[in-house]
mmCIF file of C-alpha atoms and ligand atoms in Angstrom:
data_model
loop_
_atom_site.group_PDB
_atom_site.id
_atom_site.type_symbol
_atom_site.label_atom_id
_atom_site.label_comp_id
_atom_site.label_asym_id
_atom_site.label_seq_id
_atom_site.Cartn_x
_atom_site.Cartn_y
_atom_site.Cartn_z
ATOM 1 C CA UNK A 1 53.812 -27.986 65.275
ATOM 2 C CA UNK A 2 55.557 -27.046 68.499
ATOM 3 C CA UNK A 3 57.144 -23.527 68.885
ATOM 4 C CA UNK A 4 60.051 -26.009 69.040
ATOM 5 C CA UNK A 5 59.669 -27.262 65.931
ATOM 6 C CA UNK A 6 59.325 -24.434 63.960
ATOM 7 C CA UNK A 7 62.428 -23.199 65.201
ATOM 8 C CA UNK A 8 64.688 -25.561 64.772
ATOM 9 C CA UNK A 9 62.606 -25.461 61.061
ATOM 10 C CA UNK A 10 63.243 -22.094 60.514
ATOM 11 C CA UNK A 11 67.591 -22.362 61.547
ATOM 12 C CA UNK A 12 67.920 -25.343 60.461
ATOM 13 C CA UNK A 13 66.682 -23.844 56.489
ATOM 14 C CA UNK A 14 68.788 -21.004 57.306
ATOM 15 C CA UNK A 15 72.159 -20.276 55.127
ATOM 16 C CA UNK A 16 73.091 -17.459 57.211
ATOM 17 C CA UNK A 17 72.082 -16.158 60.314
ATOM 18 C CA UNK A 18 72.396 -12.718 62.180
ATOM 19 C CA UNK A 19 72.026 -12.537 65.974
ATOM 20 C CA UNK A 20 71.104 -9.543 67.768
ATOM 21 C CA UNK A 21 71.327 -8.793 71.502
ATOM 22 C CA UNK A 22 69.582 -5.889 72.892
ATOM 23 C CA UNK A 23 71.532 -2.206 73.969
ATOM 24 C CA UNK A 24 73.921 -2.259 76.849
ATOM 25 C CA UNK A 25 74.056 -5.921 76.638
ATOM 26 C CA UNK A 26 74.535 -7.716 79.789
ATOM 27 C CA UNK A 27 76.880 -11.051 80.332
ATOM 28 C CA UNK A 28 72.721 -12.583 79.157
ATOM 29 C CA UNK A 29 72.773 -10.730 76.336
ATOM 30 C CA UNK A 30 75.924 -11.681 75.267
ATOM 31 C CA UNK A 31 76.660 -14.885 76.597
ATOM 32 C CA UNK A 32 73.461 -15.614 75.087
ATOM 33 C CA UNK A 33 74.566 -13.923 71.188
ATOM 34 C CA UNK A 34 77.374 -16.429 71.294
ATOM 35 C CA UNK A 35 76.661 -19.449 72.771
ATOM 36 C CA UNK A 36 73.999 -19.366 69.632
ATOM 37 C CA UNK A 37 76.548 -18.888 67.417
ATOM 38 C CA UNK A 38 79.275 -21.183 69.279
ATOM 39 C CA UNK A 39 76.342 -23.742 68.781
ATOM 40 C CA UNK A 40 75.905 -22.908 65.212
ATOM 41 C CA UNK A 41 79.147 -23.090 64.148
ATOM 42 C CA UNK A 42 79.297 -26.954 65.160
ATOM 43 C CA UNK A 43 75.886 -27.999 63.320
ATOM 44 C CA UNK A 44 77.932 -25.966 60.094
ATOM 45 C CA UNK A 45 75.070 -22.687 59.591
ATOM 46 C CA UNK A 46 76.996 -19.584 59.158
ATOM 47 C CA UNK A 47 76.361 -16.567 61.596
ATOM 48 C CA UNK A 48 77.337 -13.002 62.113
ATOM 49 C CA UNK A 49 76.537 -11.807 66.308
ATOM 50 C CA UNK A 50 76.310 -7.952 65.553
ATOM 51 C CA UNK A 51 77.058 -6.312 69.031
ATOM 52 C CA UNK A 52 77.962 -2.445 68.296
ATOM 53 C CA UNK A 53 80.039 -2.037 71.965
ATOM 54 C CA UNK A 54 80.508 -4.714 73.388
ATOM 55 C CA UNK A 55 81.610 -4.910 77.252
ATOM 56 C CA UNK A 56 85.700 -6.106 77.333
ATOM 57 C CA UNK A 57 84.063 -7.418 81.045
ATOM 58 C CA UNK A 58 83.044 -10.595 79.104
ATOM 59 C CA UNK A 59 85.926 -10.806 76.525
ATOM 60 C CA UNK A 60 86.699 -14.223 77.824
ATOM 61 C CA UNK A 61 83.484 -15.872 76.595
ATOM 62 C CA UNK A 62 84.208 -18.351 73.642
ATOM 63 C CA UNK A 63 83.593 -16.001 70.027
ATOM 64 C CA UNK A 64 84.246 -12.495 71.885
ATOM 65 C CA UNK A 65 87.013 -11.865 68.823
ATOM 66 C CA UNK A 66 84.196 -12.442 66.394
ATOM 67 C CA UNK A 67 81.571 -10.206 67.276
ATOM 68 C CA UNK A 68 81.333 -7.749 64.808
ATOM 69 C CA UNK A 69 81.397 -4.061 66.115
ATOM 70 C CA UNK A 70 80.819 -0.507 65.508
ATOM 71 C CA UNK A 71 78.873 0.944 62.798
ATOM 72 C CA UNK A 72 76.118 -1.029 61.114
ATOM 73 C CA UNK A 73 78.579 -1.797 57.924
ATOM 74 C CA UNK A 74 76.771 -5.268 57.653
ATOM 75 C CA UNK A 75 74.613 -5.846 54.472
ATOM 76 C CA UNK A 76 70.390 -7.532 55.461
ATOM 77 C CA UNK A 77 70.627 -9.149 52.337
ATOM 78 C CA UNK A 78 73.029 -11.663 53.558
ATOM 79 C CA UNK A 79 71.024 -13.215 56.078
ATOM 80 C CA UNK A 80 67.897 -14.883 56.029
ATOM 81 C CA UNK A 81 67.221 -14.704 59.547
ATOM 82 C CA UNK A 82 67.922 -12.824 62.718
ATOM 83 C CA UNK A 83 67.457 -14.289 65.572
ATOM 84 C CA UNK A 84 67.043 -11.712 68.590
ATOM 85 C CA UNK A 85 68.134 -12.517 72.102
ATOM 86 C CA UNK A 86 67.138 -11.349 75.284
ATOM 87 C CA UNK A 87 65.359 -8.078 73.858
ATOM 88 C CA UNK A 88 62.089 -7.772 74.802
ATOM 89 C CA UNK A 89 60.528 -4.625 73.073
ATOM 90 C CA UNK A 90 62.002 -3.249 69.454
ATOM 91 C CA UNK A 91 62.908 -0.566 70.381
ATOM 92 C CA UNK A 92 65.517 -1.928 73.227
ATOM 93 C CA UNK A 93 67.117 -3.018 69.413
ATOM 94 C CA UNK A 94 68.382 0.480 69.607
ATOM 95 C CA UNK A 95 70.941 0.702 66.790
ATOM 96 C CA UNK A 96 71.012 -2.612 64.941
ATOM 97 C CA UNK A 97 66.497 -2.063 65.007
ATOM 98 C CA UNK A 98 66.727 -1.098 60.992
ATOM 99 C CA UNK A 99 69.264 -4.294 60.293
ATOM 100 C CA UNK A 100 66.844 -5.653 61.820
ATOM 101 C CA UNK A 101 63.550 -5.108 60.173
ATOM 102 C CA UNK A 102 65.254 -5.397 56.723
ATOM 103 C CA UNK A 103 65.676 -9.611 57.256
ATOM 104 C CA UNK A 104 62.879 -11.094 55.897
ATOM 105 C CA UNK A 105 62.409 -14.023 58.894
ATOM 106 C CA UNK A 106 62.586 -13.292 62.278
ATOM 107 C CA UNK A 107 62.940 -15.475 65.753
ATOM 108 C CA UNK A 108 62.577 -13.697 68.909
ATOM 109 C CA UNK A 109 64.008 -15.629 72.447
ATOM 110 C CA UNK A 110 63.634 -14.248 75.516
ATOM 111 C CA UNK A 111 62.414 -14.464 79.347
ATOM 112 C CA UNK A 112 61.416 -10.948 79.791
ATOM 113 C CA UNK A 113 57.563 -10.804 81.038
ATOM 114 C CA UNK A 114 56.942 -7.860 79.216
ATOM 115 C CA UNK A 115 58.049 -9.236 75.592
ATOM 116 C CA UNK A 116 55.919 -7.596 73.243
ATOM 117 C CA UNK A 117 55.772 -11.325 70.095
ATOM 118 C CA UNK A 118 58.017 -8.678 67.492
ATOM 119 C CA UNK A 119 59.286 -11.618 65.646
ATOM 120 C CA UNK A 120 57.300 -14.238 63.561
ATOM 121 C CA UNK A 121 58.246 -16.823 65.996
ATOM 122 C CA UNK A 122 58.875 -16.161 69.839
ATOM 123 C CA UNK A 123 60.337 -18.149 72.511
ATOM 124 C CA UNK A 124 59.739 -16.909 75.716
ATOM 125 C CA UNK A 125 59.689 -18.334 78.883
ATOM 126 C CA UNK A 126 59.302 -15.701 81.862
ATOM 127 C CA UNK A 127 59.426 -18.443 84.343
ATOM 128 C CA UNK A 128 63.801 -19.146 83.155
ATOM 129 C CA UNK A 129 66.142 -17.227 85.017
ATOM 130 C CA UNK A 130 67.548 -15.571 81.460
ATOM 131 C CA UNK A 131 67.629 -16.143 77.895
ATOM 132 C CA UNK A 132 70.384 -18.429 78.052
ATOM 133 C CA UNK A 133 68.872 -20.908 80.847
ATOM 134 C CA UNK A 134 66.241 -21.191 77.460
ATOM 135 C CA UNK A 135 68.763 -21.971 75.249
ATOM 136 C CA UNK A 136 69.553 -24.641 76.661
ATOM 137 C CA UNK A 137 66.354 -25.765 76.166
ATOM 138 C CA UNK A 138 66.326 -24.878 72.133
ATOM 139 C CA UNK A 139 70.161 -26.761 71.705
ATOM 140 C CA UNK A 140 68.454 -29.876 73.487
ATOM 141 C CA UNK A 141 65.336 -29.916 71.165
ATOM 142 C CA UNK A 142 68.126 -29.582 68.216
ATOM 143 C CA UNK A 143 70.503 -31.859 69.371
ATOM 144 C CA UNK A 144 73.211 -29.956 70.095
ATOM 145 C CA UNK A 145 75.437 -31.420 72.771
ATOM 146 C CA UNK A 146 76.183 -28.233 74.930
ATOM 147 C CA UNK A 147 80.124 -28.727 74.876
ATOM 148 C CA UNK A 148 82.708 -26.629 77.693
ATOM 149 C CA UNK A 149 83.173 -23.842 75.015
ATOM 150 C CA UNK A 150 79.199 -22.872 75.006
ATOM 151 C CA UNK A 151 79.140 -23.634 78.230
ATOM 152 C CA UNK A 152 81.176 -20.782 79.259
ATOM 153 C CA UNK A 153 78.929 -18.743 77.636
ATOM 154 C CA UNK A 154 75.543 -20.074 78.707
ATOM 155 C CA UNK A 155 76.916 -20.280 82.533
ATOM 156 C CA UNK A 156 78.201 -16.671 82.327
ATOM 157 C CA UNK A 157 74.544 -15.263 80.865
ATOM 158 C CA UNK A 158 72.474 -17.757 84.012
ATOM 159 C CA UNK A 159 74.861 -15.991 86.546
ATOM 160 C CA UNK A 160 74.617 -12.721 85.457
ATOM 161 C CA UNK A 161 70.406 -12.511 85.692
ATOM 162 C CA UNK A 162 70.644 -14.392 88.717
ATOM 163 C CA UNK A 163 73.217 -12.466 90.275
ATOM 164 C CA UNK A 164 75.498 -15.321 91.429
ATOM 165 C CA UNK A 165 72.735 -17.131 92.052
ATOM 166 C CA UNK A 166 70.585 -14.791 94.549
ATOM 167 C CA UNK A 167 67.731 -14.350 92.490
ATOM 168 C CA UNK A 168 65.142 -16.083 89.198
ATOM 169 C CA UNK A 169 66.959 -19.555 90.717
ATOM 170 C CA UNK A 170 64.792 -22.864 89.869
ATOM 171 C CA UNK A 171 65.383 -26.525 90.677
ATOM 172 C CA UNK A 172 65.297 -26.764 86.980
ATOM 173 C CA UNK A 173 68.432 -23.668 86.853
ATOM 174 C CA UNK A 174 70.206 -25.760 88.661
ATOM 175 C CA UNK A 175 70.219 -28.942 86.757
ATOM 176 C CA UNK A 176 71.153 -26.804 83.813
ATOM 177 C CA UNK A 177 74.241 -25.074 85.588
ATOM 178 C CA UNK A 178 75.021 -29.020 87.198
ATOM 179 C CA UNK A 179 74.675 -30.255 82.926
ATOM 180 C CA UNK A 180 77.320 -27.355 82.368
ATOM 181 C CA UNK A 181 80.052 -27.790 85.292
ATOM 182 C CA UNK A 182 79.979 -31.009 83.747
ATOM 183 C CA UNK A 183 82.070 -29.103 80.617
ATOM 184 C CA UNK A 184 84.121 -28.801 82.982
ATOM 185 C CA UNK A 185 84.014 -25.085 82.211
ATOM 186 C CA UNK A 186 85.836 -22.654 85.032
ATOM 187 C CA UNK A 187 83.307 -21.214 87.616
ATOM 188 C CA UNK A 188 85.788 -19.711 89.666
ATOM 189 C CA UNK A 189 86.670 -18.362 86.928
ATOM 190 C CA UNK A 190 83.789 -16.126 85.666
ATOM 191 C CA UNK A 191 82.426 -15.580 88.475
ATOM 192 C CA UNK A 192 85.184 -13.532 90.469
ATOM 193 C CA UNK A 193 85.371 -11.719 86.420
ATOM 194 C CA UNK A 194 81.759 -10.697 86.774
ATOM 195 C CA UNK A 195 81.214 -9.929 90.549
ATOM 196 C CA UNK A 196 84.526 -8.576 92.225
ATOM 197 C CA UNK A 197 87.277 -7.941 90.128
ATOM 198 C CA UNK A 198 87.188 -3.696 89.516
ATOM 199 C CA UNK A 199 88.552 -0.961 88.337
ATOM 200 C CA UNK A 200 89.893 2.173 90.188
ATOM 201 C CA UNK A 201 87.244 4.739 88.319
ATOM 202 C CA UNK A 202 84.489 2.353 88.951
ATOM 203 C CA UNK A 203 85.690 2.390 92.716
ATOM 204 C CA UNK A 204 85.437 6.103 92.588
ATOM 205 C CA UNK A 205 81.936 6.380 90.995
ATOM 206 C CA UNK A 206 80.339 3.991 93.723
ATOM 207 C CA UNK A 207 82.264 6.627 96.176
ATOM 208 C CA UNK A 208 80.189 9.119 94.347
ATOM 209 C CA UNK A 209 76.890 7.492 93.930
ATOM 210 C CA UNK A 210 77.096 6.141 97.607
ATOM 211 C CA UNK A 211 77.865 9.775 98.950
ATOM 212 C CA UNK A 212 74.798 11.128 96.584
ATOM 213 C CA UNK A 213 72.700 8.619 97.801
ATOM 214 C CA UNK A 214 69.150 10.680 99.592
ATOM 215 C CA UNK A 215 65.919 8.100 101.261
ATOM 216 C CA UNK A 216 63.076 8.884 100.275
ATOM 217 C CA UNK A 217 59.672 7.483 102.118
ATOM 218 C CA UNK A 218 60.699 6.387 105.240
ATOM 219 C CA UNK A 219 63.656 4.922 103.772
ATOM 220 C CA UNK A 220 61.545 2.955 101.631
ATOM 221 C CA UNK A 221 62.975 4.464 98.313
ATOM 222 C CA UNK A 222 66.715 5.389 98.019
ATOM 223 C CA UNK A 223 67.918 7.671 94.691
ATOM 224 C CA UNK A 224 71.165 8.132 93.363
ATOM 225 C CA UNK A 225 72.563 9.346 90.053
ATOM 226 C CA UNK A 226 75.674 9.423 87.959
ATOM 227 C CA UNK A 227 75.933 12.250 85.172
ATOM 228 C CA UNK A 228 78.340 12.587 82.379
ATOM 229 C CA UNK A 229 80.708 13.734 84.108
ATOM 230 C CA UNK A 230 81.441 11.370 86.233
ATOM 231 C CA UNK A 231 82.471 9.270 83.508
ATOM 232 C CA UNK A 232 84.212 11.986 81.624
ATOM 233 C CA UNK A 233 86.015 13.253 85.024
ATOM 234 C CA UNK A 234 86.915 9.595 85.532
ATOM 235 C CA UNK A 235 87.228 7.445 82.481
ATOM 236 C CA UNK A 236 84.804 5.288 82.578
ATOM 237 C CA UNK A 237 82.337 3.159 80.057
ATOM 238 C CA UNK A 238 78.712 3.897 80.574
ATOM 239 C CA UNK A 239 78.432 -0.627 81.377
ATOM 240 C CA UNK A 240 80.516 0.041 84.325
ATOM 241 C CA UNK A 241 77.106 1.642 86.480
ATOM 242 C CA UNK A 242 75.683 -2.048 86.154
ATOM 243 C CA UNK A 243 75.390 -2.673 89.948
ATOM 244 C CA UNK A 244 75.148 0.444 91.318
ATOM 245 C CA UNK A 245 71.392 0.522 91.685
ATOM 246 C CA UNK A 246 72.190 -3.140 94.210
ATOM 247 C CA UNK A 247 74.092 -0.142 96.970
ATOM 248 C CA UNK A 248 70.163 1.044 97.354
ATOM 249 C CA UNK A 249 68.854 -2.115 97.475
ATOM 250 C CA UNK A 250 70.614 -3.658 100.100
ATOM 251 C CA UNK A 251 70.066 -0.928 103.146
ATOM 252 C CA UNK A 252 67.498 -2.749 105.634
ATOM 253 C CA UNK A 253 65.268 -0.038 105.345
ATOM 254 C CA UNK A 254 64.991 0.228 101.554
ATOM 255 C CA UNK A 255 62.023 -2.010 99.441
ATOM 256 C CA UNK A 256 62.737 -0.174 96.119
ATOM 257 C CA UNK A 257 66.342 1.778 95.101
ATOM 258 C CA UNK A 258 66.421 4.528 92.285
ATOM 259 C CA UNK A 259 69.464 4.907 90.372
ATOM 260 C CA UNK A 260 69.243 7.960 87.478
ATOM 261 C CA UNK A 261 71.750 7.897 84.665
ATOM 262 C CA UNK A 262 72.535 10.157 82.918
ATOM 263 C CA UNK A 263 72.733 9.714 79.636
ATOM 264 C CA UNK A 264 71.813 13.706 77.786
ATOM 265 C CA UNK A 265 70.842 17.278 78.841
ATOM 266 C CA UNK A 266 67.660 16.098 81.351
ATOM 267 C CA UNK A 267 67.204 12.325 79.767
ATOM 268 C CA UNK A 268 67.871 10.026 82.305
ATOM 269 C CA UNK A 269 67.900 6.319 82.097
ATOM 270 C CA UNK A 270 66.584 4.412 85.046
ATOM 271 C CA UNK A 271 66.878 1.562 87.238
ATOM 272 C CA UNK A 272 65.172 0.690 89.004
ATOM 273 C CA UNK A 273 64.640 -2.393 91.796
ATOM 274 C CA UNK A 274 62.826 -3.850 94.252
ATOM 275 C CA UNK A 275 62.801 -6.463 97.105
ATOM 276 C CA UNK A 276 60.066 -7.084 98.815
ATOM 277 C CA UNK A 277 56.421 -6.813 97.367
ATOM 278 C CA UNK A 278 56.432 -4.060 94.928
ATOM 279 C CA UNK A 279 56.593 -4.826 91.451
ATOM 280 C CA UNK A 280 58.541 -2.457 89.555
ATOM 281 C CA UNK A 281 57.687 -3.524 86.230
ATOM 282 C CA UNK A 282 54.519 -1.694 86.401
ATOM 283 C CA UNK A 283 56.431 1.465 87.520
ATOM 284 C CA UNK A 284 58.586 1.031 84.634
ATOM 285 C CA UNK A 285 56.112 0.765 82.775
ATOM 286 C CA UNK A 286 54.409 4.181 83.370
ATOM 287 C CA UNK A 287 57.213 5.278 81.846
ATOM 288 C CA UNK A 288 57.458 3.422 79.165
ATOM 289 C CA UNK A 289 59.669 0.961 79.496
ATOM 290 C CA UNK A 290 59.925 -2.411 81.594
ATOM 291 C CA UNK A 291 61.934 -5.722 82.672
ATOM 292 C CA UNK A 292 60.759 -7.728 85.709
ATOM 293 C CA UNK A 293 58.932 -7.893 88.777
ATOM 294 C CA UNK A 294 61.853 -6.629 90.600
ATOM 295 C CA UNK A 295 64.276 -5.488 88.183
ATOM 296 C CA UNK A 296 63.064 -2.995 85.452
ATOM 297 C CA UNK A 297 64.181 0.165 83.934
ATOM 298 C CA UNK A 298 62.796 3.538 81.408
ATOM 299 C CA UNK A 299 64.298 6.201 79.676
ATOM 300 C CA UNK A 300 62.273 9.453 81.209
ATOM 301 C CA UNK A 301 63.004 13.115 79.977
ATOM 302 C CA UNK A 302 63.320 15.166 82.077
ATOM 303 C CA UNK A 303 65.110 17.115 84.536
ATOM 304 C CA UNK A 304 67.021 15.463 87.294
ATOM 305 C CA UNK A 305 64.420 16.718 89.972
ATOM 306 C CA UNK A 306 61.444 16.177 88.315
ATOM 307 C CA UNK A 307 62.674 11.848 87.123
ATOM 308 C CA UNK A 308 63.496 11.532 91.643
ATOM 309 C CA UNK A 309 59.474 12.797 92.253
ATOM 310 C CA UNK A 310 58.317 11.107 89.272
ATOM 311 C CA UNK A 311 59.001 8.096 89.787
ATOM 312 C CA UNK A 312 58.501 8.369 93.894
ATOM 313 C CA UNK A 313 54.838 9.398 92.988
ATOM 314 C CA UNK A 314 54.519 5.687 90.755
ATOM 315 C CA UNK A 315 56.621 3.733 93.461
ATOM 316 C CA UNK A 316 54.685 5.102 96.621
ATOM 317 C CA UNK A 317 50.923 4.095 95.398
ATOM 318 C CA UNK A 318 52.656 0.149 96.124
ATOM 319 C CA UNK A 319 54.554 1.124 99.886
ATOM 320 C CA UNK A 320 53.125 -1.009 101.992
HETATM 321 P P1 LIG B 22 68.723 -1.978 84.346
HETATM 322 O O1 LIG B 22 68.488 -1.681 85.377
HETATM 323 O O2 LIG B 22 69.749 -3.964 84.645
HETATM 324 O O3 LIG B 22 69.608 -1.549 83.347
HETATM 325 O O4 LIG B 22 67.657 -3.730 84.157
HETATM 326 C C1 LIG B 22 67.363 -3.964 84.170
HETATM 327 C C2 LIG B 22 66.186 -4.914 83.463
HETATM 328 O O5 LIG B 22 65.308 -4.562 82.953
HETATM 329 C C3 LIG B 22 66.531 -5.685 82.779
HETATM 330 O O6 LIG B 22 66.513 -7.229 82.530
HETATM 331 C C4 LIG B 22 65.785 -5.471 81.252
HETATM 332 O O7 LIG B 22 65.218 -5.624 80.696
HETATM 333 C C5 LIG B 22 64.755 -3.757 81.683
HETATM 334 N N1 LIG B 22 64.587 -2.639 81.405
HETATM 335 C C6 LIG B 22 65.562 -1.666 81.291
HETATM 336 N N2 LIG B 22 64.799 -0.718 81.041
HETATM 337 C C7 LIG B 22 64.470 -1.018 79.729
HETATM 338 C C8 LIG B 22 63.787 -0.575 78.913
HETATM 339 O O8 LIG B 22 63.995 1.590 78.600
HETATM 340 N N3 LIG B 22 62.754 -1.057 78.402
HETATM 341 C C9 LIG B 22 62.210 -2.065 78.755
HETATM 342 N N4 LIG B 22 61.384 -2.909 78.004
HETATM 343 N N5 LIG B 22 62.625 -2.620 79.712
HETATM 344 C C10 LIG B 22 64.187 -2.713 79.499
HETATM 345 MN MN1 LIG B 23 68.210 -11.840 80.199
#
């Protein structure tokens, strides 16, 4: 039996499914969660999407109001299957890991090359732009027709993970998107909401990040950071730091851009982006993180200055 058959059987034999993504969910994580939720509804299978802190940027997604949020009050006994989407390893589940561990059956659908195969059945196609793109294949294999509701969520995942069709795009991605557009999705509104609309707080955070930006190694590495104080003073959520790493990446001399986001005293969440040749997933893996060839992340427990020097040391090995 193929993995697609296995997935279909597992789903069709389940009465109640828990859908999970990764912590600090992006458009692909939340989009895939809600697309699957809508699709299962179409075939009368009960599912629950649990996201402790969803980003209200995605409130236009169909089913957003049905997401179970906040602290975990769910009972693992109420679910016979957990489906984890867009999550490469079990620690990325964050606070939902405990619940996941208590559910007997699991499926993981993902597109990260660093996926750890932690579920009973894993469908990982790292060539796909996004987990949402992989879901299109799963839905097709199950005979679930994609309607406007499902397409809105899938399109959101694809455009977030391709940076608005800038990278990771294949002919298949475009063919799939053509099919999604045929359902009548409001692609202009979705794009504007995801890439253009911002808050005054985020605009001021961009200013601070640009002000702190340093160029290292002959301008090949850009480094900047955000602090907890920034978030407090500007009244913004951690999720609004998304995309800040690209300002460094866009400088003409830069190959690698690093953004260190303070999580606690001497604790930083690192976002890294490469432009042309550095395998940044290799660097992230050295610090127990992971991700993709040109977009990766990790957590480092060190003071800011040491965070910077240890990352630069590692990246230097690959600079031309
Ligand atoms: P971002 O910089 O947007 O947070 O993450 C970029 C990519 O790196 C994401 O696709 C994500 O999967 C991966 N990533 C970020 N942080 C971590 C981490 O701590 N561990 C792993 N394994 N991957 C991460
Ligand atoms: Mn993704």
